[in-house]
Amino acid sequence: MNMVAAFSIPIDGSIVGLYLIATMVAGIMVRKYVGKVEHFLMAGREMNVYLGIASLAATEFGIVTCMSQAQNGYAYGFAGSTPGICQAVAMMLIGLTGFCIKPLRDSGVTTIPEMFEKRFGPRIRWAAGVVIVLGGLLNMGMFLRMGGDFLVNIVGYSAANADPSAGPAMQFITTHALELTMTVLLLAVAVYTILGGMLSVLVTDFLQFVVMSVGLIAVTVLILVNVGWDKLVTTVDTKYGSGAFNPFANPLLGWSYVLFQILLNTAATLTWQTTIQRLLASKDTRTGRRIFTGTSFFFVCRFLIPGLWGMAALAMLAPSDVGDKTLLAMPKFLATVVPVGLMGLLVAAMLAADMSTDSSYMLTWGSVIYNDILAPFRKNRPPVSEKRGILYNRLIVALIGVFLLIYGLWYEMKGNLWDYLTITGTIYLASMSVLLVACCYWKRANNWGAAAAIVVGAIIPVAFLVLEKNWMVTNAAKKEVSWLSENGITSAIAGLAAFGCAIAAMIVGSLLKPKSASPSAAEPAA
């Protein structure tokens, strides 16, 4: 199969360039409305339903999501979209019932740890902030890398495609394409996020949602026309049998995977800071709940559409074209079938997806650092002025960007990307979801149980990450593999252990603490 990309600099480059200019101008123009820290972090809590749906949908579909779910489609068939179904159901039920999110929005807090302080005290707020940022930044560490990998493979400007006869400038670009692409992506996102904060994010998210939706639909229709639905179904059925449609029948997934995805996606709906920030920035609780229900079905599309792209790559590419780098199968395939013009729209759509995700995530983790981790250091000092508070937040966002660039270049992604994303997310999802439920609905919950849940919930996934990366053995096929995977200890098993132990720690820790003789400040007398 012809593996030469169809990207045309005059045509496709112009489309991408116009989109980038429009996004940057729109994002920067709203900076004059940022006069307070609340404007920078929460857009003044004036988000309506439709802007909230567009912003949340744009935020939660980035190139990293597209790459991970395309890899799942390539490796598991339709069963790889199981996480999307789990999250769609969770968002619909939580939005309809208001479970946890109603008391959370009613509390008027800026971040989840701030709510924990009211029940468990300032130390738990600080510890929760640390764990959230640790899990969030490690989770986001692959975003720039995946965006760079996608773009350099789909446009063909990579070291593997370098032309020896090209001039020094072009040779430098192709040799360092990944590093240059990651840097440009970071700078583009950082400029308007640092200047306009959440206001810029919301304005650009709406524009990016439109461009992203058009691009995703157009490319999916192209694939269905050129490849055909029947061929997609036949290919995965031949390759994986019933396991391509039923995750319980897939030997690489199974009951532990499905149960973990149910817990993980429910926890993410309740406590993933980028999702919750839309709830907290909404006009009121009712608006926040409608944003959840209105966005729920999108999460099926978020997983299924890139999954179809991955299945098309499985049907059309020869195994030799992919090798063991299944993560790159989808962009390699798209580079062969997307024509000039539509290629520009596709790249613009993927940039839209990536920029909206990166900007929201950088702002989200920055808000936790400012509000929860640095809060104790501002105690007993004069209040920080709004101008200085905005400056501090901008510096935090900039430092997060530098970390992401360095981490993305340093950390080599091995294995399944979705497994990496889920286990890093579990570092804080396991404990924070338990704390939130207990905070809202269990009167016996206290700071002992909260502290125990935070520690246990974080240690297990962190230990898994370290051991999976470093504890290597030689298997029967004379290949070096992780000892954990060789012995059946998957990310799903580690994730289930983290959730189970966090729940147990909350219960045991809370019950072990002696009852106070008098009501605490966090639990006033009725």
Coordinates of C-alpha atoms in Angstrom, one line a residue:
M1 CA 0.0 0.0 0.0
N2 CA 1.2 3.5 -0.8
M3 CA 2.4 5.0 2.4
V4 CA 3.0 8.6 1.1
A5 CA 1.0 11.2 2.9
A6 CA -1.5 13.4 0.9
F7 CA -0.7 16.6 2.9
S8 CA -0.3 19.5 0.5
I9 CA 1.4 22.6 2.0
P10 CA -0.3 25.2 -0.3
I11 CA -3.9 23.8 0.2
D12 CA -3.9 21.9 3.5
G13 CA -1.4 24.1 5.1
S14 CA -3.5 27.2 4.3
I15 CA -6.6 25.5 5.9
V16 CA -4.6 24.7 9.0
G17 CA -3.0 28.1 9.1
L18 CA -6.3 30.0 8.9
Y19 CA -7.8 27.8 11.6
L20 CA -4.8 28.5 13.9
I21 CA -5.0 32.2 13.3
A22 CA -8.7 32.3 14.0
T23 CA -8.3 30.3 17.2
M24 CA -5.5 32.5 18.5
V25 CA -7.2 35.7 17.8
A26 CA -10.5 34.5 19.4
G27 CA -8.6 33.3 22.5
I28 CA -6.5 36.4 22.9
M29 CA -9.3 38.9 22.4
V30 CA -11.1 37.9 25.6
R31 CA -8.1 38.6 27.8
K32 CA -9.4 42.1 28.5
Y33 CA -12.4 40.6 30.4
V34 CA -10.1 38.8 32.9
G35 CA -10.1 41.1 35.9
K36 CA -10.4 38.6 38.7
V37 CA -9.0 35.2 39.6
E38 CA -12.5 33.8 39.4
H39 CA -12.8 35.0 35.8
F40 CA -9.4 33.4 35.0
L41 CA -10.3 30.0 36.6
M42 CA -14.1 29.8 36.5
A43 CA -15.3 32.3 33.8
G44 CA -17.2 34.1 36.5
R45 CA -19.5 31.0 36.9
E46 CA -21.7 32.2 34.0
M47 CA -21.5 29.1 31.7
N48 CA -24.8 28.1 30.1
V49 CA -25.9 24.6 29.0
Y50 CA -24.9 24.8 25.3
L51 CA -21.5 26.4 25.9
G52 CA -20.9 23.9 28.6
I53 CA -21.8 20.9 26.4
A54 CA -19.6 22.1 23.6
S55 CA -16.7 22.9 26.0
L56 CA -16.8 19.6 27.8
A57 CA -17.1 17.6 24.5
A58 CA -14.2 19.5 23.0
T59 CA -12.1 19.1 26.1
E60 CA -12.6 15.4 26.5
F61 CA -11.7 14.6 22.9
G62 CA -8.1 15.2 22.2
I63 CA -5.5 13.6 19.9
V64 CA -4.5 11.4 22.9
T65 CA -8.0 10.1 23.1
C66 CA -8.2 9.5 19.4
M67 CA -4.9 7.7 19.4
S68 CA -5.7 5.5 22.4
Q69 CA -9.1 4.5 21.1
A70 CA -7.9 3.9 17.6
Q71 CA -5.3 1.6 19.1
N72 CA -8.1 -0.2 21.1
G73 CA -10.2 -0.5 17.9
Y74 CA -7.1 -2.0 16.1
A75 CA -6.4 -4.4 19.0
Y76 CA -9.9 -5.3 20.3
G77 CA -12.4 -4.4 17.6
F78 CA -15.8 -3.0 18.7
A79 CA -15.2 -4.3 22.3
G80 CA -12.5 -1.6 22.6
S81 CA -15.3 1.0 22.9
T82 CA -16.5 -0.4 26.2
P83 CA -15.1 2.6 28.2
G84 CA -17.3 5.0 26.2
I85 CA -20.5 3.1 26.9
C86 CA -19.6 3.0 30.6
Q87 CA -18.9 6.8 30.8
A88 CA -22.0 7.7 28.8
V89 CA -24.2 5.7 31.1
A90 CA -22.5 7.2 34.2
M91 CA -22.9 10.8 32.9
M92 CA -26.5 10.3 32.1
L93 CA -27.4 8.7 35.5
I94 CA -25.3 11.2 37.5
G95 CA -26.8 14.1 35.6
L96 CA -30.4 12.9 36.1
T97 CA -30.0 12.1 39.8
G98 CA -27.6 14.8 40.8
F99 CA -25.6 12.2 42.7
C100 CA -22.7 14.0 44.4
I101 CA -22.6 16.8 41.8
K102 CA -25.6 18.6 43.3
P103 CA -24.1 19.0 46.8
L104 CA -20.7 19.8 45.1
R105 CA -22.1 22.6 42.9
D106 CA -24.3 23.9 45.7
S107 CA -21.2 24.3 48.0
G108 CA -19.9 27.0 45.7
V109 CA -16.3 25.7 45.8
T110 CA -13.7 26.2 43.1
T111 CA -12.1 22.8 43.3
I112 CA -13.0 19.4 44.9
P113 CA -10.3 19.6 47.6
E114 CA -11.8 22.9 48.8
M115 CA -15.0 21.0 49.6
F116 CA -13.1 18.3 51.4
E117 CA -11.6 21.0 53.7
K118 CA -15.1 21.8 55.0
R119 CA -15.6 18.2 56.1
F120 CA -12.1 16.8 56.7
G121 CA -9.9 19.8 57.5
P122 CA -7.1 21.7 55.7
R123 CA -4.6 18.9 55.7
I124 CA -6.9 16.6 53.7
R125 CA -7.5 19.5 51.3
W126 CA -3.7 19.8 50.8
A127 CA -3.1 16.1 50.4
A128 CA -6.0 15.7 48.0
G129 CA -4.6 18.6 45.9
V130 CA -1.2 16.9 45.8
V131 CA -2.6 13.6 44.6
I132 CA -4.9 15.2 42.0
V133 CA -2.0 17.1 40.5
L134 CA 0.3 14.1 40.6
G135 CA -2.2 11.8 38.8
G136 CA -3.4 14.6 36.5
L137 CA 0.1 15.7 35.3
L138 CA 1.3 12.1 34.8
N139 CA -1.9 11.4 32.9
M140 CA -1.4 14.5 30.8
G141 CA 2.3 13.7 30.3
M142 CA 1.6 11.9 27.0
F143 CA -0.7 14.5 25.5
L144 CA 1.9 16.5 23.6
R145 CA 3.8 13.4 22.6
M146 CA 0.7 11.8 21.1
G147 CA -0.2 15.0 19.3
G148 CA 3.2 15.2 17.8
D149 CA 3.3 11.5 16.8
F150 CA -0.1 11.9 15.1
L151 CA 0.8 15.0 13.2
V152 CA 4.2 14.0 12.0
N153 CA 2.9 10.6 10.8
I154 CA -0.1 11.9 9.1
V155 CA 1.7 14.7 7.2
G156 CA 4.8 12.6 6.5
Y157 CA 7.4 14.9 7.9
S158 CA 9.2 12.4 10.1
A159 CA 12.8 11.2 10.4
A160 CA 11.7 7.9 8.7
N161 CA 10.6 9.8 5.6
A162 CA 13.6 12.2 5.4
D163 CA 14.8 13.0 1.9
P164 CA 18.6 12.9 1.7
S165 CA 18.5 15.2 -1.3
A166 CA 16.6 17.9 0.6
G167 CA 18.2 21.1 1.8
P168 CA 19.6 21.5 5.3
A169 CA 16.5 23.3 6.6
M170 CA 14.1 20.5 5.4
Q171 CA 16.5 17.8 6.7
F172 CA 16.5 19.5 10.1
I173 CA 12.7 19.7 10.1
T174 CA 12.2 16.1 9.2
T175 CA 14.9 14.9 11.6
H176 CA 13.4 16.8 14.6
A177 CA 9.8 16.8 13.5
L178 CA 8.4 15.4 16.7
E179 CA 10.2 17.9 19.0
L180 CA 9.3 20.8 16.8
T181 CA 5.7 19.8 16.5
M182 CA 5.3 19.3 20.3
T183 CA 6.9 22.7 20.9
V184 CA 4.7 24.5 18.5
L185 CA 1.6 22.8 19.9
L186 CA 2.5 23.9 23.4
L187 CA 3.2 27.5 22.4
A188 CA 0.0 27.8 20.5
V189 CA -2.1 26.5 23.5
A190 CA -0.1 28.3 26.2
V191 CA -0.4 31.7 24.7
Y192 CA -4.2 32.1 24.8
T193 CA -4.6 30.0 28.0
I194 CA -2.1 32.1 29.9
L195 CA -3.6 35.3 28.7
G196 CA -7.3 34.6 28.9
G197 CA -7.7 31.6 31.3
M198 CA -11.1 29.9 31.3
L199 CA -12.7 32.7 29.3
S200 CA -10.3 32.0 26.4
V201 CA -10.7 28.2 26.9
L202 CA -14.5 28.5 26.6
V203 CA -14.5 30.7 23.5
T204 CA -11.9 28.6 21.7
D205 CA -13.6 25.4 22.8
F206 CA -16.8 26.4 21.0
L207 CA -14.9 27.1 17.8
Q208 CA -12.9 23.9 18.2
F209 CA -16.0 21.9 18.8
V210 CA -17.4 23.0 15.5
V211 CA -14.3 22.3 13.5
M212 CA -13.6 19.0 15.3
S213 CA -17.2 17.7 14.7
V214 CA -17.1 18.5 11.0
G215 CA -13.7 16.9 10.5
L216 CA -14.5 13.8 12.5
I217 CA -17.8 13.2 10.6
A218 CA -16.2 13.9 7.2
V219 CA -13.3 11.4 7.7
T220 CA -15.6 8.8 9.2
V221 CA -18.0 9.0 6.1
L222 CA -14.9 8.8 3.9
I223 CA -13.8 5.6 5.6
L224 CA -17.2 4.0 5.5
V225 CA -17.5 4.7 1.8
N226 CA -13.9 3.6 0.9
V227 CA -13.6 0.7 3.3
G228 CA -17.2 -0.3 3.9
W229 CA -19.0 -1.3 7.1
D230 CA -19.1 -5.0 6.0
K231 CA -15.3 -5.1 5.6
L232 CA -14.8 -3.6 9.0
V233 CA -17.1 -6.1 10.7
T234 CA -15.7 -9.0 8.8
T235 CA -12.1 -8.1 9.5
V236 CA -12.5 -7.8 13.3
D237 CA -14.7 -10.9 13.4
T238 CA -12.1 -12.9 11.5
K239 CA -9.2 -11.6 13.6
Y240 CA -10.8 -11.7 17.1
G241 CA -14.0 -13.7 16.8
S242 CA -16.7 -13.0 19.4
G243 CA -14.2 -11.1 21.4
A244 CA -14.4 -8.3 18.9
F245 CA -17.9 -7.5 20.0
N246 CA -18.2 -8.9 23.5
P247 CA -15.5 -7.6 26.0
F248 CA -16.3 -10.5 28.3
A249 CA -15.4 -13.0 25.5
N250 CA -12.1 -11.2 24.7
P251 CA -9.2 -12.9 26.4
L252 CA -7.3 -9.6 26.6
L253 CA -10.2 -7.8 28.3
G254 CA -12.7 -9.9 30.4
W255 CA -14.7 -9.2 33.5
S256 CA -11.9 -7.4 35.4
Y257 CA -11.5 -4.9 32.5
V258 CA -15.2 -4.2 32.3
L259 CA -15.7 -3.8 36.0
F260 CA -12.6 -1.5 36.2
Q261 CA -14.0 0.6 33.3
I262 CA -17.3 1.0 35.1
L263 CA -15.6 2.1 38.4
L264 CA -13.1 4.3 36.6
N265 CA -15.6 6.1 34.3
T266 CA -18.0 6.7 37.1
A267 CA -15.2 8.1 39.3
A268 CA -14.0 10.3 36.4
T269 CA -17.6 11.6 35.9
L270 CA -17.7 12.5 39.6
T271 CA -14.2 13.9 40.2
W272 CA -12.1 14.4 37.0
Q273 CA -11.2 18.0 37.5
T274 CA -11.7 19.1 33.9
T275 CA -15.2 17.7 33.9
I276 CA -16.0 19.0 37.4
Q277 CA -14.7 22.5 36.4
R278 CA -17.5 22.8 33.9
L279 CA -20.0 21.9 36.6
L280 CA -18.5 24.4 39.0
A281 CA -18.3 27.1 36.3
S282 CA -22.0 26.7 35.3
K283 CA -24.6 29.2 36.2
D284 CA -26.3 27.0 38.8
T285 CA -26.7 23.4 39.8
R286 CA -29.5 22.7 37.3
T287 CA -27.4 24.0 34.4
G288 CA -24.5 21.8 35.5
R289 CA -26.7 18.7 35.6
R290 CA -28.1 19.4 32.1
I291 CA -24.5 19.7 30.8
F292 CA -23.8 16.2 32.1
T293 CA -26.9 14.7 30.5
G294 CA -26.5 16.6 27.3
T295 CA -22.9 15.5 26.9
S296 CA -23.4 11.8 27.8
F297 CA -24.0 10.4 24.3
F298 CA -21.0 12.2 23.0
F299 CA -18.8 9.9 25.1
V300 CA -20.0 6.9 23.0
C301 CA -18.9 8.8 19.9
R302 CA -15.6 9.8 21.6
F303 CA -14.6 6.2 21.8
L304 CA -16.4 4.6 18.8
I305 CA -15.3 7.0 16.0
P306 CA -11.6 6.7 16.5
G307 CA -12.2 3.0 17.2
L308 CA -13.7 2.7 13.7
W309 CA -10.6 4.4 12.3
G310 CA -8.4 1.9 14.1
M311 CA -10.5 -1.0 12.7
A312 CA -10.1 0.5 9.2
A313 CA -6.3 0.5 9.7
L314 CA -6.5 -3.2 10.7
A315 CA -8.5 -4.0 7.5
M316 CA -6.4 -2.0 5.1
L317 CA -2.8 -2.0 6.3
A318 CA -0.4 -4.9 6.0
P319 CA 1.1 -6.1 9.3
S320 CA 4.5 -5.2 8.0
D321 CA 3.3 -1.5 7.7
V322 CA 2.4 -1.5 11.4
G323 CA 4.8 -3.8 13.1
D324 CA 4.6 -3.7 16.9
K325 CA 3.7 0.1 16.8
T326 CA -0.1 -0.4 16.8
L327 CA -0.5 3.1 18.3
L328 CA 0.6 4.6 14.9
A329 CA -1.5 2.4 12.7
M330 CA -4.4 4.9 12.5
P331 CA -2.5 8.0 11.4
K332 CA -0.5 5.9 8.9
F333 CA -3.7 4.6 7.4
L334 CA -5.3 8.0 7.3
A335 CA -2.3 9.4 5.5
T336 CA -3.0 7.0 2.6
V337 CA -6.7 7.6 2.1
V338 CA -7.6 11.2 3.0
P339 CA -7.4 13.5 0.0
V340 CA -5.9 17.0 -0.3
G341 CA -8.3 19.5 1.2
L342 CA -10.0 17.1 3.5
M343 CA -6.5 16.4 4.9
G344 CA -6.2 20.0 5.9
L345 CA -9.6 19.9 7.6
L346 CA -8.6 16.7 9.4
V347 CA -5.4 18.2 10.7
A348 CA -7.3 21.3 11.7
A349 CA -9.9 19.1 13.5
M350 CA -7.2 17.2 15.3
L351 CA -5.4 20.4 16.3
A352 CA -8.8 21.7 17.5
A353 CA -9.3 18.6 19.6
D354 CA -5.8 18.7 21.0
M355 CA -5.7 22.4 21.7
S356 CA -9.0 22.4 23.6
T357 CA -7.9 19.4 25.6
D358 CA -4.5 20.7 26.5
S359 CA -5.6 24.2 27.4
S360 CA -8.4 22.9 29.7
Y361 CA -6.1 20.4 31.4
M362 CA -3.3 22.9 32.0
L363 CA -5.8 25.4 33.5
T364 CA -7.4 22.7 35.6
W365 CA -4.3 21.4 37.2
G366 CA -3.1 25.0 37.7
S367 CA -6.2 25.9 39.6
V368 CA -5.7 23.0 42.0
I369 CA -2.1 24.0 42.5
Y370 CA -3.0 27.6 43.2
N371 CA -6.2 27.0 45.3
D372 CA -5.3 23.9 47.2
I373 CA -1.5 23.1 47.3
L374 CA -0.3 26.7 47.7
A375 CA -3.2 27.8 49.9
P376 CA -1.4 26.9 53.2
F377 CA 1.6 29.0 52.3
R378 CA -0.7 32.1 52.0
K379 CA -2.3 31.5 55.4
N380 CA -1.9 34.3 58.0
R381 CA -0.6 36.6 55.2
P382 CA -2.2 39.6 53.6
P383 CA -4.7 38.6 50.9
V384 CA -3.3 38.3 47.4
S385 CA -4.5 41.0 45.1
E386 CA -6.5 40.0 42.0
K387 CA -3.8 41.2 39.7
R388 CA -1.1 39.2 41.5
G389 CA -3.3 36.2 41.8
I390 CA -3.9 36.1 38.0
L391 CA -0.1 36.5 37.5
Y392 CA 0.6 33.5 39.8
N393 CA -1.9 31.4 37.9
R394 CA -0.4 32.3 34.6
L395 CA 3.1 31.4 35.8
I396 CA 1.7 28.0 37.1
V397 CA 0.2 27.3 33.7
A398 CA 3.5 28.1 32.0
L399 CA 5.4 25.8 34.3
I400 CA 2.9 23.0 33.6
G401 CA 3.5 23.5 29.9
V402 CA 7.3 23.2 30.4
F403 CA 6.8 20.0 32.4
L404 CA 4.6 18.5 29.7
L405 CA 7.1 19.2 27.0
I406 CA 10.0 17.6 29.0
Y407 CA 8.0 14.6 30.2
G408 CA 6.6 13.9 26.8
L409 CA 10.1 13.9 25.2
W410 CA 11.6 11.8 28.0
Y411 CA 9.0 9.1 28.7
E412 CA 8.8 6.4 26.1
M413 CA 5.3 5.0 25.6
K414 CA 5.2 1.2 25.6
G415 CA 2.2 -1.0 25.4
N416 CA -1.4 0.1 25.3
L417 CA -1.9 3.9 25.7
W418 CA -5.4 3.6 27.2
D419 CA -3.9 1.4 30.0
Y420 CA -1.4 4.1 30.8
L421 CA -4.1 6.8 30.8
T422 CA -6.4 4.7 33.1
I423 CA -3.8 3.7 35.6
T424 CA -2.4 7.3 35.9
G425 CA -5.9 8.6 36.3
T426 CA -6.6 6.0 39.0
I427 CA -3.8 7.6 41.2
Y428 CA -6.4 10.1 42.2
L429 CA -9.7 8.9 40.9
A430 CA -9.8 5.9 43.3
S431 CA -9.4 8.0 46.4
M432 CA -11.1 11.2 45.4
S433 CA -14.3 9.5 44.3
V434 CA -14.5 7.6 47.6
L435 CA -13.9 10.9 49.5
L436 CA -16.5 12.7 47.6
V437 CA -19.2 10.0 48.1
A438 CA -18.3 9.8 51.8
C439 CA -18.2 13.5 52.2
C440 CA -21.7 13.9 50.7
Y441 CA -23.5 10.9 52.2
W442 CA -21.7 9.2 55.1
K443 CA -22.0 10.9 58.4
R444 CA -19.3 8.7 60.0
A445 CA -16.6 9.7 57.5
N446 CA -13.7 11.6 59.0
N447 CA -10.2 12.8 58.3
W448 CA -8.6 9.5 59.4
G449 CA -10.5 7.6 56.8
A450 CA -9.9 10.3 54.2
A451 CA -6.2 10.2 54.8
A452 CA -6.0 6.5 54.6
A453 CA -8.0 6.4 51.4
I454 CA -5.7 9.0 49.7
V455 CA -2.6 7.1 50.6
V456 CA -3.8 3.6 49.7
G457 CA -5.6 4.8 46.6
A458 CA -2.4 6.4 45.2
I459 CA 0.2 3.9 46.3
I460 CA -1.2 1.0 44.3
P461 CA -1.3 2.6 40.8
V462 CA 2.0 4.4 41.4
A463 CA 3.6 1.1 42.4
F464 CA 2.1 -0.6 39.3
L465 CA 3.5 2.1 37.0
V466 CA 7.0 1.8 38.5
L467 CA 7.1 -2.0 38.5
E468 CA 5.6 -2.3 35.0
K469 CA 8.3 0.0 33.7
N470 CA 11.3 -1.5 35.5
W471 CA 10.6 -5.0 36.7
M472 CA 11.4 -6.9 33.5
V473 CA 11.9 -10.6 32.8
T474 CA 12.6 -12.8 29.8
N475 CA 9.6 -14.9 28.7
A476 CA 9.4 -18.2 26.9
A477 CA 9.7 -16.5 23.5
K478 CA 13.1 -14.9 24.6
K479 CA 11.6 -11.5 24.7
E480 CA 11.9 -9.0 27.6
V481 CA 8.5 -8.3 29.1
S482 CA 7.2 -6.9 32.4
W483 CA 7.0 -9.4 35.2
L484 CA 3.5 -8.0 36.1
S485 CA 2.0 -8.6 32.7
E486 CA 3.7 -12.0 32.4
N487 CA 2.0 -13.1 35.6
G488 CA -1.5 -11.7 34.6
I489 CA -1.4 -8.5 36.8
T490 CA -2.9 -6.1 34.4
S491 CA -3.7 -2.4 34.8
A492 CA -7.4 -3.4 35.3
I493 CA -6.4 -5.7 38.3
A494 CA -4.3 -2.9 39.8
G495 CA -7.1 -0.4 39.3
L496 CA -9.7 -2.6 40.9
A497 CA -7.3 -3.1 43.9
A498 CA -6.8 0.6 44.2
F499 CA -10.6 1.3 44.3
G500 CA -11.3 -1.6 46.6
C501 CA -8.5 -0.7 49.0
A502 CA -9.5 3.0 49.0
I503 CA -13.1 2.1 50.0
A504 CA -11.8 -0.2 52.7
A505 CA -9.4 2.4 54.0
M506 CA -12.1 5.0 54.2
I507 CA -14.4 2.7 56.2
V508 CA -11.7 1.3 58.5
G509 CA -10.0 4.6 59.1
S510 CA -13.2 6.4 59.9
L511 CA -14.4 3.7 62.3
L512 CA -11.1 3.5 64.1
K513 CA -11.0 7.2 65.0
P514 CA -12.3 7.9 68.5
K515 CA -15.5 10.0 68.6
S516 CA -14.9 13.6 69.6
A517 CA -16.3 14.8 72.9
S518 CA -17.6 17.9 71.2
P519 CA -18.6 18.8 67.6
S520 CA -15.7 19.8 65.4
A521 CA -15.7 22.9 63.3
A522 CA -16.0 20.8 60.2
E523 CA -19.1 19.0 61.7
P524 CA -21.1 21.6 63.5
A525 CA -23.9 20.7 65.9
A526 CA -27.4 20.7 64.5

